[in-house]
Amino acid sequence: LCAFVAPAEAQTYPTRGITMIVPFAAGGPTDVISRIVTSHMAQTLGQSIIIENVVGAGGTTATTRAARATNDGYTLITGHMGTHAASVPLYPKLAYHPEKDFEPIALLAGTPILILARKDFPPKDLKEFVAYVKANSEKLNAAHAGIGSVSHVSCELLHSILDIKPVGVPFNGTGPAMNALVAGQVDYMCDQIVNAVPQINAGTIKAYAIATPERNPSLPNVPTTAEAGLPAFQAQAWNAMFAPKGTSPAIIASLNAAAIKALDDETVKKRLLELGSVIPAPKDRTPEALAALVKSEIAKWSPVLKPAS
Ligand code: MLT
C-alpha cells in the first residue's frame, strides 16, 4: 500500500507573515495589483502578507534583493515585464537572472499601455501628438519609472517608432511619476492602464491612445493606437509573482492555488477589471505558463533593447 505523504512544510506553511516585495513606489501599478491580489491570498493562507516597497534602478534593486532572499516562502516579489524580461538586455551586469534565480508562482494581470500627457499638453489627438513630439522632442520631458521599467521600455519603443530622443525623467515608480504628470511637471508618459484609469476618469490627465488591438472596457472612449493613426505602437505589460529559486514545489503550489483563488474571487476580479487589467485565462495561471512567458519575453526584448549608456 502506498500512501501519499505531503511534505511537512506544505502541511504547515505558512506559519507566519509573508513579505511581498514590490519593486516600485506605493500607489503605482505593481503596488496596486499586488495589494488587490495579496489581500485575498492572505485570507486563503491564514497569514498576513506585508507589502514592502523597495525602490531603485527600474525595479532591479528590489529584484536583486528578492533573488538573494531565503527561499523559504516568506519573501516573495511581484515582478513584471521590466524586472523579469527587459532588464536582461538593458543591464549587462544584472545581479540576477529572471529564469535562473526565481521560481515562477503565477501571472496576476495583463496591463495594456497608454500614451498619456499632462492635461494642458497642446496636441488634441494622437496624430497631433506625433507631429508635436517630433517637432519639439528636445524640449520635452517623458516621465518613467527608471531604466528597464515598463514605462521606460514602452516609451523607448514609441520613441524608436517616431525616431525621437526626448529627455527621460526617472521616478521611483509611475505612482510618483503620475503625480508629476497631474501637477504638470512632466509632459507625457507611457504607463500601464491600472495607474491611468482613475486619473483619466477624473480628467486630471490626457489619454491619446491605448496600445492594444482592442479598446479597453474601462476606458471605452480612448481609441486604440491603430484607430488613432499609429498602428505600429503595440504594448501590453504583465505583472506576476515569483519566489527565490529553490523554494519548495509544495510552497509554490500553495501560493499558486491562493493566487488563482484570488483571481477567481468576484471582488478581486471586479477591482482588477475596473482598473483595466486583463485577467489571465486559466491556462496562463500555472507556474509553467509563467516560466514560458518569462522566457519568451526575454527573447522578444533582447534584440530590441540596448544596454543603457
Ligand atoms: C513601471 O513603469 O515599470 C511601473 O509602472 C512601475 C510601478 O509600478 O510604479
Coordinates of C-alpha atoms and ligand atoms in Angstrom, one line a residue:
L1 CA 0.0 0.0 0.0
C2 CA 1.4 3.3 -1.0
A3 CA 0.1 6.4 0.9
F4 CA 0.9 9.9 -0.3
V5 CA 2.7 11.8 2.4
A6 CA 2.8 15.6 1.8
P7 CA 6.0 17.2 3.0
A8 CA 5.7 18.6 6.5
E9 CA 6.3 22.2 5.3
A10 CA 3.3 22.0 2.9
Q11 CA 1.1 20.9 5.7
T12 CA 2.1 23.8 7.9
Y13 CA 3.1 26.6 5.5
P14 CA 2.7 29.5 6.2
T15 CA 3.1 29.7 9.9
R16 CA 4.0 33.4 10.0
G17 CA 3.5 36.6 7.9
I18 CA 4.9 36.7 4.3
T19 CA 6.7 39.7 2.8
M20 CA 5.8 40.6 -0.7
I21 CA 8.5 42.9 -2.2
V22 CA 7.1 45.5 -4.6
P23 CA 10.0 46.9 -6.7
F24 CA 8.4 50.4 -7.2
A25 CA 6.9 53.1 -5.1
A26 CA 3.5 52.7 -3.4
G27 CA 0.5 53.8 -5.4
G28 CA 1.8 52.6 -8.8
P29 CA 0.6 49.7 -10.9
T30 CA 2.8 47.0 -9.4
D31 CA 1.8 48.1 -5.9
V32 CA -1.9 48.4 -6.6
I33 CA -2.1 45.0 -8.3
S34 CA -0.1 43.4 -5.5
R35 CA -2.3 44.8 -2.8
I36 CA -5.5 43.7 -4.5
V37 CA -4.4 40.1 -5.1
T38 CA -2.4 39.6 -1.8
S39 CA -5.2 40.9 0.4
H40 CA -7.3 37.9 -0.8
M41 CA -4.4 35.5 -0.8
A42 CA -3.8 36.4 2.9
Q43 CA -7.3 35.2 3.8
T44 CA -6.7 31.9 2.0
L45 CA -3.3 31.3 3.5
G46 CA -4.4 32.4 7.0
Q47 CA -1.4 34.7 7.4
S48 CA -0.7 38.4 6.7
I49 CA 1.1 39.4 3.5
I50 CA 3.0 42.6 4.1
I51 CA 3.9 44.7 1.1
E52 CA 7.4 46.1 1.2
N53 CA 8.1 48.8 -1.4
V54 CA 11.9 48.7 -2.3
V55 CA 12.7 51.2 -5.0
G56 CA 15.6 52.0 -7.3
A57 CA 17.2 51.2 -10.7
G58 CA 14.0 50.4 -12.6
G59 CA 13.0 47.7 -10.1
T60 CA 16.3 45.8 -10.3
T61 CA 17.4 46.8 -6.8
A62 CA 14.4 45.1 -5.2
T63 CA 14.5 42.1 -7.6
T64 CA 18.2 41.5 -6.7
R65 CA 17.2 41.5 -3.1
A66 CA 14.4 39.1 -3.7
A67 CA 16.7 36.8 -5.7
R68 CA 19.1 36.6 -2.7
A69 CA 16.3 36.2 0.0
T70 CA 16.0 32.9 1.9
N71 CA 13.9 30.5 -0.2
D72 CA 11.5 29.5 2.5
G73 CA 8.3 31.0 1.0
Y74 CA 8.4 34.0 3.4
T75 CA 9.9 36.5 0.9
L76 CA 8.3 36.9 -2.5
I77 CA 8.2 39.5 -5.2
T78 CA 5.8 40.9 -7.7
G79 CA 7.8 41.4 -10.8
H80 CA 6.8 42.4 -14.3
M81 CA 7.8 42.7 -17.9
G82 CA 10.6 45.0 -16.9
T83 CA 12.2 43.4 -13.9
H84 CA 11.8 39.8 -15.3
A85 CA 12.5 40.4 -19.0
A86 CA 13.6 43.8 -20.3
S87 CA 16.2 44.2 -17.6
V88 CA 18.2 41.3 -19.1
P89 CA 19.3 43.2 -22.3
L90 CA 19.3 46.6 -20.6
Y91 CA 21.6 45.7 -17.7
P92 CA 24.6 43.6 -18.8
K93 CA 25.7 43.4 -15.2
L94 CA 22.3 42.4 -13.8
A95 CA 22.9 40.7 -10.5
Y96 CA 20.1 38.1 -11.1
H97 CA 18.7 36.2 -14.0
P98 CA 14.9 36.1 -14.1
E99 CA 14.9 32.4 -15.1
K100 CA 17.8 31.0 -13.1
D101 CA 17.2 32.8 -9.8
F102 CA 13.4 32.6 -9.4
E103 CA 10.6 30.1 -9.1
P104 CA 7.5 31.4 -11.0
I105 CA 4.3 31.4 -8.9
A106 CA 1.6 32.9 -11.0
L107 CA 0.7 35.6 -13.6
L108 CA -1.5 38.2 -11.9
A109 CA -2.6 40.6 -14.6
G110 CA -2.0 41.8 -18.1
T111 CA -1.7 45.6 -18.3
P112 CA -2.2 47.5 -21.6
I113 CA -0.1 50.6 -22.1
L114 CA -1.5 54.0 -22.8
I115 CA 0.1 57.2 -24.1
L116 CA -0.7 59.9 -21.5
A117 CA 0.1 63.6 -21.2
R118 CA -0.4 66.4 -18.8
K119 CA -3.8 67.9 -19.0
D120 CA -2.7 71.1 -20.8
F121 CA -0.3 69.4 -23.3
P122 CA -1.2 71.1 -26.6
P123 CA -1.9 68.2 -29.0
K124 CA -5.6 67.3 -29.3
D125 CA -5.2 63.8 -30.6
L126 CA -2.6 61.2 -31.3
K127 CA -1.9 62.5 -34.8
E128 CA -1.2 65.9 -33.4
F129 CA 0.8 64.3 -30.6
V130 CA 3.1 62.6 -33.1
A131 CA 3.7 65.8 -35.0
Y132 CA 4.2 67.8 -31.8
V133 CA 6.7 65.5 -30.1
K134 CA 8.7 65.1 -33.4
A135 CA 8.9 68.9 -33.7
N136 CA 9.7 69.5 -30.1
S137 CA 11.4 66.4 -28.8
E138 CA 14.5 68.1 -27.4
K139 CA 12.3 70.3 -25.2
L140 CA 10.0 67.6 -23.9
N141 CA 10.2 65.5 -20.7
A142 CA 8.9 62.0 -20.7
A143 CA 8.4 60.5 -17.2
H144 CA 9.2 56.9 -16.4
A145 CA 9.9 54.6 -13.5
G146 CA 13.7 54.0 -14.2
I147 CA 15.7 52.2 -16.8
G148 CA 14.1 48.9 -17.6
S149 CA 10.8 49.7 -16.1
V150 CA 7.7 49.1 -18.2
S151 CA 7.1 52.9 -18.6
H152 CA 10.6 53.3 -19.8
V153 CA 10.7 50.4 -22.2
S154 CA 7.2 51.2 -23.6
C155 CA 8.2 54.8 -24.4
E156 CA 11.5 53.7 -25.8
L157 CA 9.5 51.6 -28.2
L158 CA 7.3 54.6 -29.0
H159 CA 10.4 56.9 -29.4
S160 CA 12.1 54.4 -31.8
I161 CA 9.0 54.2 -33.9
L162 CA 8.9 58.1 -34.0
D163 CA 12.7 58.3 -34.3
I164 CA 13.0 60.9 -31.5
K165 CA 15.0 61.2 -28.3
P166 CA 13.3 63.3 -25.7
V167 CA 14.7 63.7 -22.2
G168 CA 13.6 60.9 -19.8
V169 CA 12.8 61.8 -16.3
P170 CA 13.1 58.9 -13.9
F171 CA 11.0 58.4 -10.8
N172 CA 10.8 55.5 -8.3
G173 CA 7.6 54.3 -9.9
T174 CA 4.9 55.6 -12.0
G175 CA 2.8 56.3 -8.9
P176 CA 5.1 59.4 -8.2
A177 CA 5.5 59.9 -12.0
M178 CA 1.7 60.2 -12.3
N179 CA 1.7 62.8 -9.5
A180 CA 4.2 64.8 -11.5
L181 CA 2.1 64.4 -14.7
V182 CA -1.1 65.6 -12.9
A183 CA 0.9 68.5 -11.5
G184 CA 2.1 69.4 -15.0
Q185 CA 5.8 69.0 -14.0
V186 CA 6.4 66.5 -16.9
D187 CA 4.9 66.4 -20.4
Y188 CA 4.0 62.8 -21.1
M189 CA 4.4 59.2 -20.2
C190 CA 3.7 55.6 -21.4
D191 CA 2.0 53.9 -18.5
Q192 CA 0.1 50.7 -17.5
I193 CA -3.6 51.1 -17.5
V194 CA -4.2 50.5 -13.8
N195 CA -2.4 53.7 -12.9
A196 CA -4.1 55.7 -15.6
V197 CA -7.9 54.8 -15.3
P198 CA -8.6 56.8 -12.1
Q199 CA -6.8 59.9 -13.4
I200 CA -8.3 59.8 -16.9
N201 CA -11.8 59.4 -15.4
A202 CA -11.1 62.3 -13.1
G203 CA -10.0 64.4 -16.0
T204 CA -6.6 65.3 -14.5
I205 CA -4.6 64.0 -17.4
K206 CA -5.0 63.4 -21.2
A207 CA -5.0 59.9 -22.8
Y208 CA -4.2 59.8 -26.5
A209 CA -4.5 56.1 -27.2
I210 CA -4.3 52.6 -25.8
A211 CA -1.6 50.4 -27.4
T212 CA -3.6 47.2 -27.8
P213 CA -5.6 45.8 -30.8
E214 CA -9.0 46.5 -29.0
R215 CA -10.3 49.3 -26.8
N216 CA -10.4 48.6 -23.1
P217 CA -13.9 48.3 -21.4
S218 CA -12.7 50.5 -18.5
L219 CA -11.9 53.3 -21.0
P220 CA -14.4 53.0 -23.9
N221 CA -13.7 56.5 -25.2
V222 CA -9.9 56.0 -25.5
P223 CA -9.1 55.0 -29.1
T224 CA -6.6 52.2 -30.0
T225 CA -3.3 53.3 -31.5
A226 CA -4.4 51.7 -34.7
E227 CA -7.6 53.7 -34.7
A228 CA -5.7 56.9 -33.9
G229 CA -3.2 56.5 -36.7
L230 CA -0.2 54.8 -35.1
P231 CA -0.8 51.1 -35.5
A232 CA 2.9 50.2 -35.1
F233 CA 2.8 51.1 -31.4
Q234 CA 1.5 48.0 -29.6
A235 CA 2.4 47.4 -26.0
Q236 CA 1.0 45.4 -23.1
A237 CA 2.8 44.6 -19.9
W238 CA 2.2 41.9 -17.3
N239 CA 2.7 41.5 -13.6
A240 CA 3.5 38.3 -11.9
M241 CA 4.5 36.7 -8.6
F242 CA 7.9 35.0 -8.1
A243 CA 9.8 33.3 -5.2
P244 CA 13.6 32.9 -4.9
K245 CA 15.0 29.8 -6.7
G246 CA 14.8 26.6 -4.7
T247 CA 11.6 27.5 -2.9
S248 CA 9.9 24.1 -2.4
P249 CA 7.4 22.9 -5.0
A250 CA 4.8 22.4 -2.2
I251 CA 5.1 26.0 -1.2
I252 CA 4.9 27.2 -4.8
A253 CA 1.8 25.1 -5.2
S254 CA 0.1 26.6 -2.1
L255 CA 0.9 30.1 -3.3
N256 CA -0.2 29.4 -6.9
A257 CA -3.5 28.0 -5.6
A258 CA -4.1 31.0 -3.4
A259 CA -3.3 33.4 -6.3
I260 CA -5.7 31.5 -8.6
K261 CA -8.4 31.6 -5.8
A262 CA -7.9 35.4 -5.6
L263 CA -8.2 35.8 -9.4
D264 CA -11.5 33.9 -9.3
D265 CA -12.9 36.0 -6.5
E266 CA -15.7 38.3 -7.7
T267 CA -14.5 41.3 -5.7
V268 CA -10.9 40.9 -6.8
K269 CA -11.9 40.4 -10.4
K270 CA -14.2 43.5 -10.3
R271 CA -11.5 45.7 -8.9
L272 CA -8.8 44.5 -11.4
L273 CA -11.3 44.9 -14.3
E274 CA -12.4 48.3 -13.2
L275 CA -8.7 49.3 -13.5
G276 CA -8.5 47.9 -17.0
S277 CA -6.3 44.8 -16.2
V278 CA -6.6 41.7 -18.3
I279 CA -7.2 38.8 -16.0
P280 CA -5.1 35.8 -17.1
A281 CA -7.0 32.9 -18.6
P282 CA -6.9 29.6 -16.6
K283 CA -4.3 28.1 -18.9
D284 CA -2.0 31.0 -18.3
R285 CA -2.1 30.8 -14.5
T286 CA 0.3 27.9 -13.8
P287 CA 4.0 28.3 -12.8
E288 CA 4.9 26.6 -16.0
A289 CA 3.0 29.1 -18.1
L290 CA 4.7 31.9 -16.3
A291 CA 8.1 30.3 -16.9
A292 CA 7.3 30.1 -20.6
L293 CA 6.1 33.8 -20.6
V294 CA 9.4 35.0 -19.0
K295 CA 11.4 33.0 -21.5
S296 CA 9.5 34.3 -24.5
E297 CA 9.6 37.9 -23.2
I298 CA 13.4 37.8 -22.7
A299 CA 13.7 36.5 -26.2
K300 CA 11.4 39.2 -27.5
W301 CA 13.1 42.2 -25.8
S302 CA 16.7 41.1 -26.1
P303 CA 17.2 42.0 -29.8
V304 CA 15.2 45.3 -29.3
L305 CA 16.8 46.9 -26.3
K306 CA 20.4 48.0 -26.0
P307 CA 22.2 48.4 -22.7
A308 CA 21.7 51.8 -21.0
S309 CA 24.7 54.0 -21.6
Ligands
MLT1 C1 6.8 50.6 -14.5 O1 6.8 51.6 -15.2 O2 7.5 49.7 -14.5 C2 5.7 50.6 -13.4 O3 4.7 51.4 -13.7 C3 6.3 50.8 -12.1 C4 5.4 50.9 -11.0 O4 4.7 50.0 -10.5 O5 5.4 52.1 -10.5

